[in-house]
mmCIF file of C-alpha atoms in Angstrom:
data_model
loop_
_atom_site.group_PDB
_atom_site.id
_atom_site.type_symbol
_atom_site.label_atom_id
_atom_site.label_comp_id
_atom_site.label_asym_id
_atom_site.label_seq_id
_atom_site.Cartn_x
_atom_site.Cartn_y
_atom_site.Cartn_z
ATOM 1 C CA UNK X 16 16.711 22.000 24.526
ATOM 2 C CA UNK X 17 13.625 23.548 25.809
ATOM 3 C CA UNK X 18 11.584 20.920 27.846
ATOM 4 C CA UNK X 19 8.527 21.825 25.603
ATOM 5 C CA UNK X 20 10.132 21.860 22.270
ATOM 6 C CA UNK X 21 11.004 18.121 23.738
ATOM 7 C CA UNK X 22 7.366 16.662 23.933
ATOM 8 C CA UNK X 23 6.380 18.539 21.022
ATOM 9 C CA UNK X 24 8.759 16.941 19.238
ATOM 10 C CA UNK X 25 8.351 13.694 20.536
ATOM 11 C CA UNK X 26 4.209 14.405 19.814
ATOM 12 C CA UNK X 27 5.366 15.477 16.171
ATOM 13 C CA UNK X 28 7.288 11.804 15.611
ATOM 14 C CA UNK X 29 4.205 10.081 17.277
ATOM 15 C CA UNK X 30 2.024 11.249 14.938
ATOM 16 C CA UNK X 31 4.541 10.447 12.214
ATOM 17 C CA UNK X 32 4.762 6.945 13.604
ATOM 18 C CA UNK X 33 1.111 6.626 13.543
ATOM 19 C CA UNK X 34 0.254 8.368 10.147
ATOM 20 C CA UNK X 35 3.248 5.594 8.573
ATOM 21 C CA UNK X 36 1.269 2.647 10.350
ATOM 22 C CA UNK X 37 0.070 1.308 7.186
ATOM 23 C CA UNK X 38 3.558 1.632 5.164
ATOM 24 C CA UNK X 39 5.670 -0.802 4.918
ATOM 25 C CA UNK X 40 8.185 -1.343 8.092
ATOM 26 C CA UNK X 41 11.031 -0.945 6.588
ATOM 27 C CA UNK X 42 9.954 2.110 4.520
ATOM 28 C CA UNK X 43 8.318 3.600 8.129
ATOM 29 C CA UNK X 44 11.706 3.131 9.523
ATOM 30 C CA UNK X 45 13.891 4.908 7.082
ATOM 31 C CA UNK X 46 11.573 8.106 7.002
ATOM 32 C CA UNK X 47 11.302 8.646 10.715
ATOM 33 C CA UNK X 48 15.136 8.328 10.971
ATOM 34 C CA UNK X 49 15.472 11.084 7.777
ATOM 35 C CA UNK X 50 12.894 13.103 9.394
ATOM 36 C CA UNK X 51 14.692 12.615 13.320
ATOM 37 C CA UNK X 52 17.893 13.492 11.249
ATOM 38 C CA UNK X 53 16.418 16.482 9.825
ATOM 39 C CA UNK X 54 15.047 18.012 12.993
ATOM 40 C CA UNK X 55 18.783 17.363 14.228
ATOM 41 C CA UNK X 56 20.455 19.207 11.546
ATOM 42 C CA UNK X 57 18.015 22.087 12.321
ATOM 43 C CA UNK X 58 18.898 22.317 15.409
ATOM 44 C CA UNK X 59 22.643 22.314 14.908
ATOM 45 C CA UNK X 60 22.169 24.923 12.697
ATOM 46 C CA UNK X 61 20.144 26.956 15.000
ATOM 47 C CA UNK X 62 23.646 26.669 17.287
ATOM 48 C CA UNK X 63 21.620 26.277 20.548
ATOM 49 C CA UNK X 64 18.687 25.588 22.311
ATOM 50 C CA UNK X 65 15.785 26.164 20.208
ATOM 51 C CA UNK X 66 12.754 28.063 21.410
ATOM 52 C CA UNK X 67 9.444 27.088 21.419
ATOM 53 C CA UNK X 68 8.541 29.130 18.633
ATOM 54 C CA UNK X 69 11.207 28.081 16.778
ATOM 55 C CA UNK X 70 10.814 24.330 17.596
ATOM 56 C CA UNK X 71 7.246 24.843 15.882
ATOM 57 C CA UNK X 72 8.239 26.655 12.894
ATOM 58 C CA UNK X 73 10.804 23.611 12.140
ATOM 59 C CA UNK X 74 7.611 20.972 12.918
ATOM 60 C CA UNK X 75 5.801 23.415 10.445
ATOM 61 C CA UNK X 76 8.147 23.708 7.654
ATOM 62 C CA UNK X 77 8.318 19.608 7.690
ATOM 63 C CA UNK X 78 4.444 19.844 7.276
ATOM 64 C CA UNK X 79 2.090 17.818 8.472
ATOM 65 C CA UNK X 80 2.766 14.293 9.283
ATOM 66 C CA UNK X 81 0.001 13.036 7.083
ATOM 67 C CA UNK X 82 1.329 14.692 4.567
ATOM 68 C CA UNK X 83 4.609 12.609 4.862
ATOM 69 C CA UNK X 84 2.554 9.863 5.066
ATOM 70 C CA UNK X 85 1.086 10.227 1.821
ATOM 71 C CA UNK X 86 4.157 11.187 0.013
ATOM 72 C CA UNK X 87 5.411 7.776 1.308
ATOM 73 C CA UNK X 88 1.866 6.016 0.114
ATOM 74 C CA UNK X 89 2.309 7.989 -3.289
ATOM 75 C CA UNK X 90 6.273 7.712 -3.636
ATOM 76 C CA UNK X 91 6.028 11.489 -4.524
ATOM 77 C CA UNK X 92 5.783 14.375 -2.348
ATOM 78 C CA UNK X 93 2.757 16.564 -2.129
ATOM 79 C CA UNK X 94 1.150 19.602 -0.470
ATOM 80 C CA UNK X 95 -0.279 19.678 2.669
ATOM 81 C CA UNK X 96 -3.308 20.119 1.036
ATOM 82 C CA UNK X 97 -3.680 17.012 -0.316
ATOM 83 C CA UNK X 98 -6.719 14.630 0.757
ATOM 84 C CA UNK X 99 -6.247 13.068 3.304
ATOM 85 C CA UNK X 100 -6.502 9.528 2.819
ATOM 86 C CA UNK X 101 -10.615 8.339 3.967
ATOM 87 C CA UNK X 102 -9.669 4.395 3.788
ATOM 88 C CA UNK X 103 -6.418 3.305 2.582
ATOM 89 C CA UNK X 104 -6.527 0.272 0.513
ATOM 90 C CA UNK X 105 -5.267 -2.478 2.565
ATOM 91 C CA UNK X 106 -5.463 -5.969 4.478
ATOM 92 C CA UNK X 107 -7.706 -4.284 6.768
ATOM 93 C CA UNK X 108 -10.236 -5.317 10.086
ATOM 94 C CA UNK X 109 -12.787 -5.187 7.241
ATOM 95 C CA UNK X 110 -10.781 -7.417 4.758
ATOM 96 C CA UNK X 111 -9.661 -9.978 7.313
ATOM 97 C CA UNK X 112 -13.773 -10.440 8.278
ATOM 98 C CA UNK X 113 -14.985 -10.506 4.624
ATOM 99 C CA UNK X 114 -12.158 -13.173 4.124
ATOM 100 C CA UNK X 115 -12.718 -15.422 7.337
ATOM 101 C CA UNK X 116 -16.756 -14.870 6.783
ATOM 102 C CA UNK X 117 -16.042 -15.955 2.814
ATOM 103 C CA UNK X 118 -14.589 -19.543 4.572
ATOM 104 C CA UNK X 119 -16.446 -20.154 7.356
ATOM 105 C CA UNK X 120 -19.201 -17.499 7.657
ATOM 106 C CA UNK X 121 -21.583 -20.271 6.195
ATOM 107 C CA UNK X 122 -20.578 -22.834 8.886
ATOM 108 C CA UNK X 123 -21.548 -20.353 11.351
ATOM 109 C CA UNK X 124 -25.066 -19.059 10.015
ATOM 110 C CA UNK X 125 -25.967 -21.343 7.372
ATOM 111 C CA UNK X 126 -25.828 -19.169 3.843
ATOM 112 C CA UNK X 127 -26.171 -16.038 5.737
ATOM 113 C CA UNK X 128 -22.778 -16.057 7.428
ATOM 114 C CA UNK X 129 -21.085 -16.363 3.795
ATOM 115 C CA UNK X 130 -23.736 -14.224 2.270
ATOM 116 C CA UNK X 131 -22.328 -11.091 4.689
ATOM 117 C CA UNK X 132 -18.679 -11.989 3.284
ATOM 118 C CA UNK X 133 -19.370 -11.008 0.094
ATOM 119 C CA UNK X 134 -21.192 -8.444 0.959
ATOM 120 C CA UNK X 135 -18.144 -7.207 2.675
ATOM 121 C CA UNK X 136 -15.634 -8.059 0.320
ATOM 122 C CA UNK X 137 -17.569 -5.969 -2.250
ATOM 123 C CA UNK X 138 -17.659 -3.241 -0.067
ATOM 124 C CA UNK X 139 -14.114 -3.429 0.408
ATOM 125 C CA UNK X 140 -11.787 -0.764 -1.822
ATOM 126 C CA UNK X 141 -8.638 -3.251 -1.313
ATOM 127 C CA UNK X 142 -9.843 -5.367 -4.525
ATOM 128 C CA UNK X 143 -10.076 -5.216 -7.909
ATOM 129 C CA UNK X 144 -13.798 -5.756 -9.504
ATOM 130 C CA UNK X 145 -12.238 -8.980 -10.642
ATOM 131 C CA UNK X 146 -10.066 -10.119 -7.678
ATOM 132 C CA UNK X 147 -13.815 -9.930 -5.964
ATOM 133 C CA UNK X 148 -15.552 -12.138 -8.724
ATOM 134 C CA UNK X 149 -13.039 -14.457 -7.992
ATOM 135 C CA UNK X 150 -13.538 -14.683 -4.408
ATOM 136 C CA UNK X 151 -17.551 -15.107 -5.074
ATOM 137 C CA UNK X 152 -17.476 -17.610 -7.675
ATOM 138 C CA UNK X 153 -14.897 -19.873 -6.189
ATOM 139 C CA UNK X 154 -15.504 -19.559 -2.928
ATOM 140 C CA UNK X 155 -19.450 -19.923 -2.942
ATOM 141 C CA UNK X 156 -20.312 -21.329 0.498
ATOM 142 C CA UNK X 157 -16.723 -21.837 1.571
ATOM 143 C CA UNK X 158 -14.999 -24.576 3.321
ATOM 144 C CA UNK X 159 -18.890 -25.302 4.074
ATOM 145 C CA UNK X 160 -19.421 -26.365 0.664
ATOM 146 C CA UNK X 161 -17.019 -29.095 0.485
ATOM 147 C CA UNK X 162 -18.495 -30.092 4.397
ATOM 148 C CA UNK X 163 -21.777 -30.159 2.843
ATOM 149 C CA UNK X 164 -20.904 -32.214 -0.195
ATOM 150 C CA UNK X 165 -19.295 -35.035 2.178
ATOM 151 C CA UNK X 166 -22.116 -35.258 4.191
ATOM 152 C CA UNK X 167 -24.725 -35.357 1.099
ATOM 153 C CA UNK X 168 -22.724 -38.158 -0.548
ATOM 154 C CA UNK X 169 -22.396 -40.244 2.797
ATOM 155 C CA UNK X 170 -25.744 -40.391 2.960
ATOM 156 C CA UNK X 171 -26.772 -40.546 -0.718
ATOM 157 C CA UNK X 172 -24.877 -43.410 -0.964
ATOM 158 C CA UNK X 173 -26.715 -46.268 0.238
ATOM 159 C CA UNK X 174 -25.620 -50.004 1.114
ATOM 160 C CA UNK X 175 -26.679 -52.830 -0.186
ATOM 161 C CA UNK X 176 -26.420 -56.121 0.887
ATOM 162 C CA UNK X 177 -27.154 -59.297 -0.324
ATOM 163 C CA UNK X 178 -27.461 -62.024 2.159
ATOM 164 C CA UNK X 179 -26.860 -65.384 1.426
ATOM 165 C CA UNK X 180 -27.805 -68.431 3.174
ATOM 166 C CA UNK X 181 -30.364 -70.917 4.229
ATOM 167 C CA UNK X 182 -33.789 -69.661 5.497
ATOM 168 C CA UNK X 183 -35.144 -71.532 8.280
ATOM 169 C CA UNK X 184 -38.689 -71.099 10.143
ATOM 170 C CA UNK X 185 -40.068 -71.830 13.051
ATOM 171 C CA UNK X 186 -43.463 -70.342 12.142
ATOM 172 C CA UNK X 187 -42.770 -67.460 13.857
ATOM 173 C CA UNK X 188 -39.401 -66.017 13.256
ATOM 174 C CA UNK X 189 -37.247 -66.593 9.834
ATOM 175 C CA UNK X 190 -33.428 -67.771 10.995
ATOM 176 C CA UNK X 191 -30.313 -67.625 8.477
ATOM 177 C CA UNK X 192 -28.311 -70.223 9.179
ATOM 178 C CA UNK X 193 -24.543 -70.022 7.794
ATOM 179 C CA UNK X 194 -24.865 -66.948 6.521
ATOM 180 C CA UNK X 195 -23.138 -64.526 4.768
ATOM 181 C CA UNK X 196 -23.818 -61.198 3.635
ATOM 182 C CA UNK X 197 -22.148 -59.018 0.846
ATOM 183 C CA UNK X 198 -22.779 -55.281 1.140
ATOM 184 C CA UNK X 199 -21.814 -53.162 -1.770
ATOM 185 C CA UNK X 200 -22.437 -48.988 -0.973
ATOM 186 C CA UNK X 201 -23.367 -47.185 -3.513
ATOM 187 C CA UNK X 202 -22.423 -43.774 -3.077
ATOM 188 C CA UNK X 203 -19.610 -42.974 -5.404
ATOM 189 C CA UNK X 204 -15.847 -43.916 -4.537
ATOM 190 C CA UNK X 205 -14.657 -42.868 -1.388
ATOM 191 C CA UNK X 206 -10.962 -41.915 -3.290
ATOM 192 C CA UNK X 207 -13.431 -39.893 -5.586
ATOM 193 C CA UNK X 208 -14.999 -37.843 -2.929
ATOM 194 C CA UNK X 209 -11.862 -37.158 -0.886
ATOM 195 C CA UNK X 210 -10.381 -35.587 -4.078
ATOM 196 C CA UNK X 211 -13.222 -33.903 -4.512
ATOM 197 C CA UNK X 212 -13.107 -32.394 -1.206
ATOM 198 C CA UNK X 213 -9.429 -31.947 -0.910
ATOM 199 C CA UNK X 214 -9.740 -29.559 -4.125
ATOM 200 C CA UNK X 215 -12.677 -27.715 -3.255
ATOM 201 C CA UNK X 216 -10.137 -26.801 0.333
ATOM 202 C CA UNK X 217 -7.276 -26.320 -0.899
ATOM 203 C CA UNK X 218 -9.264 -24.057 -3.863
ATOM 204 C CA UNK X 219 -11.215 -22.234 -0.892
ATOM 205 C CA UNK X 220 -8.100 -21.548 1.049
ATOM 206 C CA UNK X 221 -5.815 -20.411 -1.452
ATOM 207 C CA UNK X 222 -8.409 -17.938 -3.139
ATOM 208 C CA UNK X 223 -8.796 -16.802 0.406
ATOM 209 C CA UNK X 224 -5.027 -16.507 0.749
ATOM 210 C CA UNK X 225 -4.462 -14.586 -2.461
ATOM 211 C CA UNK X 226 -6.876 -12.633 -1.392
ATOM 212 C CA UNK X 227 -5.200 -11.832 1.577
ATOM 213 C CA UNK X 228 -2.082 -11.060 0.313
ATOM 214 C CA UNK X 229 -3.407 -8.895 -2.623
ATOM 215 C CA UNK X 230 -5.493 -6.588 -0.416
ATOM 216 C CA UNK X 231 -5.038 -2.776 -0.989
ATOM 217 C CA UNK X 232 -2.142 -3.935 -3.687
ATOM 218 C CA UNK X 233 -3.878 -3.640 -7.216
ATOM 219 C CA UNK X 234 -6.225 -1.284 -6.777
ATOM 220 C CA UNK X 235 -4.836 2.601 -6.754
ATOM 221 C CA UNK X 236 -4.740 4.574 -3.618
ATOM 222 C CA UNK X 237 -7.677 6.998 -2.785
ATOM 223 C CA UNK X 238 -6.952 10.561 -3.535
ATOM 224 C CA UNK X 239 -4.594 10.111 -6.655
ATOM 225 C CA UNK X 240 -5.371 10.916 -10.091
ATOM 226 C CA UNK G 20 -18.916 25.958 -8.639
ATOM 227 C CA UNK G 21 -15.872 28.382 -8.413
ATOM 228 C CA UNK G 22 -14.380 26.923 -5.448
ATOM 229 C CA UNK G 23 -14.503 23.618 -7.841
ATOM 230 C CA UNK G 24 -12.492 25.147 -10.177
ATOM 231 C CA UNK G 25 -10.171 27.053 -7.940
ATOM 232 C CA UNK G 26 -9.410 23.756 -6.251
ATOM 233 C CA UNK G 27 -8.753 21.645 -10.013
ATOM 234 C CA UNK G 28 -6.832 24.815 -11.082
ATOM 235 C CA UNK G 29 -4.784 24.399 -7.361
ATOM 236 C CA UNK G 30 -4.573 20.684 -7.693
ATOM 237 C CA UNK G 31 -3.481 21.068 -11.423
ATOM 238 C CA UNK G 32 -0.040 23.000 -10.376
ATOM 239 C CA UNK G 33 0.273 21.097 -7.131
ATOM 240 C CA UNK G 34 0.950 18.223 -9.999
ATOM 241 C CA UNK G 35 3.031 19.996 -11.951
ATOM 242 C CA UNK G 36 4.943 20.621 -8.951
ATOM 243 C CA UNK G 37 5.312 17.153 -8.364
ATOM 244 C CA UNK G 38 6.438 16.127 -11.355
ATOM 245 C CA UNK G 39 9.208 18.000 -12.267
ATOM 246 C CA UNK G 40 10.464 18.351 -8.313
ATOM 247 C CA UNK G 41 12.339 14.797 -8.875
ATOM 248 C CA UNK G 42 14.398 16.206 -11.475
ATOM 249 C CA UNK G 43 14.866 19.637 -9.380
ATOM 250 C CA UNK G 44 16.607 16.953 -6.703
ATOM 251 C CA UNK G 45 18.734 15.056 -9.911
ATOM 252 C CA UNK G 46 19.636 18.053 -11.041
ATOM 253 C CA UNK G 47 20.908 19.699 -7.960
ATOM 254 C CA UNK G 48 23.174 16.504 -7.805
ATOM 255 C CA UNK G 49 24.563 16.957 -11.092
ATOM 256 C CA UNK G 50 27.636 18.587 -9.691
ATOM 257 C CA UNK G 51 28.427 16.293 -6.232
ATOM 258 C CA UNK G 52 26.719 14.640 -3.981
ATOM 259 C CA UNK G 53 24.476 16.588 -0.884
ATOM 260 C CA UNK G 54 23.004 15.419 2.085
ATOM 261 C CA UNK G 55 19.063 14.955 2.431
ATOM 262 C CA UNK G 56 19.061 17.869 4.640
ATOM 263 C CA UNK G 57 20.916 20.236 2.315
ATOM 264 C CA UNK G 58 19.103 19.555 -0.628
ATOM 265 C CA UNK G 59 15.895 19.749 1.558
ATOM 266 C CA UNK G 60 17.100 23.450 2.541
ATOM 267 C CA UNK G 61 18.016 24.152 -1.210
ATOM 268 C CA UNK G 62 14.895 23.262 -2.085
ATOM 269 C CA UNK G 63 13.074 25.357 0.124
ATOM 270 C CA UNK G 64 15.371 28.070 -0.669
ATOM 271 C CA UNK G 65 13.809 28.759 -4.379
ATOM 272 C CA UNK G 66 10.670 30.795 -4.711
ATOM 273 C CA UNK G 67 7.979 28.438 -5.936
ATOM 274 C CA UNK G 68 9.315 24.990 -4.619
ATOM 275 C CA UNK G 69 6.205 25.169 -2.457
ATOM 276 C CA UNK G 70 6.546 21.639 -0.384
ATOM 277 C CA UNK G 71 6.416 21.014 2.887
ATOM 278 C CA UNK G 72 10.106 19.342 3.791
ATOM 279 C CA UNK G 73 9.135 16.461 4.800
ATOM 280 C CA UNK G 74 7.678 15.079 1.047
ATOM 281 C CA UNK G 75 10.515 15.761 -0.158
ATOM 282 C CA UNK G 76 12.436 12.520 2.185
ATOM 283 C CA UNK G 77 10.046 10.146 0.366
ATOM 284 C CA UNK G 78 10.582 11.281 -3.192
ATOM 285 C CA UNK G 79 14.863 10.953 -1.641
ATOM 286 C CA UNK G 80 13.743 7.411 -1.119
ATOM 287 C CA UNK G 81 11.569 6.429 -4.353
ATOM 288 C CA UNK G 82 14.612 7.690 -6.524
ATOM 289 C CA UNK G 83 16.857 5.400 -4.848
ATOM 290 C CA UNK G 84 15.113 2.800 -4.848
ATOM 291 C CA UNK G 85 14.556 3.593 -8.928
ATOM 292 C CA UNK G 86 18.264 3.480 -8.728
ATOM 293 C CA UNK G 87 18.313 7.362 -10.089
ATOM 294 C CA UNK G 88 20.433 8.049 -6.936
ATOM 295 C CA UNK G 89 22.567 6.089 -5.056
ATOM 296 C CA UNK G 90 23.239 6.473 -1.119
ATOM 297 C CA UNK G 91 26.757 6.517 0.917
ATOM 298 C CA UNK G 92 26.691 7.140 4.522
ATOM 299 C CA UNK G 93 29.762 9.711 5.491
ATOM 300 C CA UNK G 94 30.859 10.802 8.491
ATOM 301 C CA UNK G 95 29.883 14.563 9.270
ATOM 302 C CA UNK G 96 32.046 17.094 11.393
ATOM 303 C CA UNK G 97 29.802 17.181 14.125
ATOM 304 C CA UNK G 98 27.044 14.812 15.133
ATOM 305 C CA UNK G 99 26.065 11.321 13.612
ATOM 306 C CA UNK G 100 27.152 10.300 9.996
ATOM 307 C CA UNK G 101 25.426 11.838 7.364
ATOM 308 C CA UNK G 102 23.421 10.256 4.444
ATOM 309 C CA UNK G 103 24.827 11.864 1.072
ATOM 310 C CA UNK G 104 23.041 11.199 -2.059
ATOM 311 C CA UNK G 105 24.827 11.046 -5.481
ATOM 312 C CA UNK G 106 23.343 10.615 -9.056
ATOM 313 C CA UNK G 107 23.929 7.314 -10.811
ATOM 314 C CA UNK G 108 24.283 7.000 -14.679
ATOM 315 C CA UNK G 109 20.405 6.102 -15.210
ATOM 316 C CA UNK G 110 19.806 9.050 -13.505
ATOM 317 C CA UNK G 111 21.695 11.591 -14.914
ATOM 318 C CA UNK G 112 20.222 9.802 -18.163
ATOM 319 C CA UNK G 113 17.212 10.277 -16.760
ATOM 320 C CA UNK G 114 17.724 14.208 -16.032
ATOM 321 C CA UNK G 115 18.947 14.317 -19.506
ATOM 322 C CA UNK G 116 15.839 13.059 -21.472
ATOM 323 C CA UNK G 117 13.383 15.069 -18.824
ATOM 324 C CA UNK G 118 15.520 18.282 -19.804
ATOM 325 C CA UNK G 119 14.950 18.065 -23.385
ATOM 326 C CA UNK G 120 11.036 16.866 -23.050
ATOM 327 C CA UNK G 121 10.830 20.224 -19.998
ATOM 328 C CA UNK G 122 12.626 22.289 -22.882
ATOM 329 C CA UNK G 123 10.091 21.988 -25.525
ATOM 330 C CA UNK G 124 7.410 21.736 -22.934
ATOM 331 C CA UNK G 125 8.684 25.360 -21.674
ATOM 332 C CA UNK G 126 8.926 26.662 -25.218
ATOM 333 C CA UNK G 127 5.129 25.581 -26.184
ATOM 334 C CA UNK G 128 3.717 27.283 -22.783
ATOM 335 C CA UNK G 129 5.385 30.281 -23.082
ATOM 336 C CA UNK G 130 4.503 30.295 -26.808
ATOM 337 C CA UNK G 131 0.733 30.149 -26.041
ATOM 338 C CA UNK G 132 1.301 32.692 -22.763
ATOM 339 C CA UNK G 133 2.879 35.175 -25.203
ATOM 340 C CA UNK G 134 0.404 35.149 -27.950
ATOM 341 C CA UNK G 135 -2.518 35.858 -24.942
ATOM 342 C CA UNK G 136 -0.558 38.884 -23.491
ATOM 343 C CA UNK G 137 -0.090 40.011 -27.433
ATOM 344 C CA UNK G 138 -3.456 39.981 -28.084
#
């Protein structure tokens, strides 16, 4: 085997490795061993060392790796003509910061931080128009809504006490002598709120992991009719 | 504006292509089962199969995971073992149906083609 045809070859799979990054491993696996097979057939055929030339016209009658790729992304095969993919629909850098952003962006920059989640996850082509209602409407604010909430309702709630006893004076200062106080807090039940909270969490974080695991699943891949 | 409709008119038989290859690779199966690479060569070897070799390993993979085919790996005479594909029953029923729909599909085309080159 020519020591060229070698790293051409080995450039060739490369590419084919790197054009199959977004399939799924198992799928990547079993068409870079079909296509490693097929180069080795060729070359039995051929009977002996390949040339250069001939090492290219086998890379060339494969096609392009992209063009794999795609079939692989479309299930169907396709000419090398075909678009190439822009943005394939997928739990992306841009999906993972619209999600994270979505939970926390707001404890970060108040309103803004969440604000620029949506955005993002509406810019995003890994979700249906409705998969990204849902992640606006139940998600408003994030895990900083149910933060926010908590804090409110501590401090809505007030205490009250009621202070029994005997009032003594000097003149000067008023003393309660065996006393007692009963404080009652107002704010609503503490068994209340922490459901409350618990719900809005566990809401915010499984949206956000649906999310996350639908990404690039329901909506159709760019370039297909 | 031409170059628009060159490329729809380009894109329109790269589909048909695609559609009916699948049933190109159940058909060539009909008799006994072939190795990806030989039915990748046979393939290639028929004027008009225009597709780059490599597609054609997915599409392998799609219809065995549709359970049209069915996979066995066999030793070969010289080099590793060999992946041979065979058709299962859903496939060949599949062939089947798509030969009777590509029949009457044929017969309207060519009706319309011939009443053109009448004219």
């Amino acid at each position: 085997m020519s020591g060229s045809g070698h790293s051409e070859i080995g450039s060739y799979m490369r590419q084919l490795d790197e054009a199959l990054a977004d399939a799924p491993s198992e799928r990547r696996r079993e068409i870079v061993d079909e296509v490693k097979a097929h180069i080795h057939e060729e070359m039995q055929q051929l009977g002996r060392p390949p040339s250069e030339a001939e090492v290219r016209q086998i890379l060339d009658r494969l096609g392009e790796p992209v063009a794999i790729a795609n079939a692989v992304a479309d299930d169907v095969p396709g000419e090398s003509s075909a678009p190439i993919r822009s943005r394939s629909p997928r739990l992306g850098l841009l999906e993972v910061v619209a999600l994270v952003l979505l939970l926390i962006g707001a404890l970060i920059v108040p309103i803004v931080g969440w604000v620029v989640g949506v955005v993002l996850l509406w810019i995003s082509p890994a979700w249906t128009t409705k998969q990204k209602w849902l992640g606006t409407l139940v998600l408003p604010g994030g895990l900083a809504l149910p933060l926010f909430l908590s804090v409110i309702s501590a401090s809505l709630g007030g205490v009250s006490c009621e202070v029994h006893g005997e009032v003594r004076s000097n003149g000067k200062h008023r003393f309660i002598d065996q006393g007692s106080s009963v404080c009652e807090s107002t704010a609503p039940p503490l068994w209340l709120m922490t459901a409350v909270m618990v719900t809005l969490v566990i809401a915010d974080v499984a949206v956000a992991i649906y999310l996350g695991r639908k990404a690039g699943k329901d909506v159709a891949p760019e370039g297909s009719t | 504006m031409l170059g628009m409709i060159e490329a729809r008119r380009h894109d329109s038989l790269a589909q048909m292509r695609k559609g009916t290859l699948e049933f190109c690779v159940l058909a060539l199966l009909t008799d006994e089962p072939r190795y990806g690479f030989d039915i990748v060569k046979t393939l290639s070897e028929v004027d008009g199969m225009v597709t780059p070799q490599g597609t054609v390993y997915p599409l392998l993979a799609r219809l065995r995971r549709d359970q049209l085919v069915a996979t066995e790996w066999q030793e070969s005479p010289a080099g590793p073992p060999r992946k041979y594909y065979r058709l299962t029953p859903k496939g060949q029923r599949a062939l089947n149906e798509f030969v009777i729909e590509w029949q009457r599909f044929k017969k309207a085309v060519d009706n319309f083609i011939e009443r053109a080159e009448q004219k």
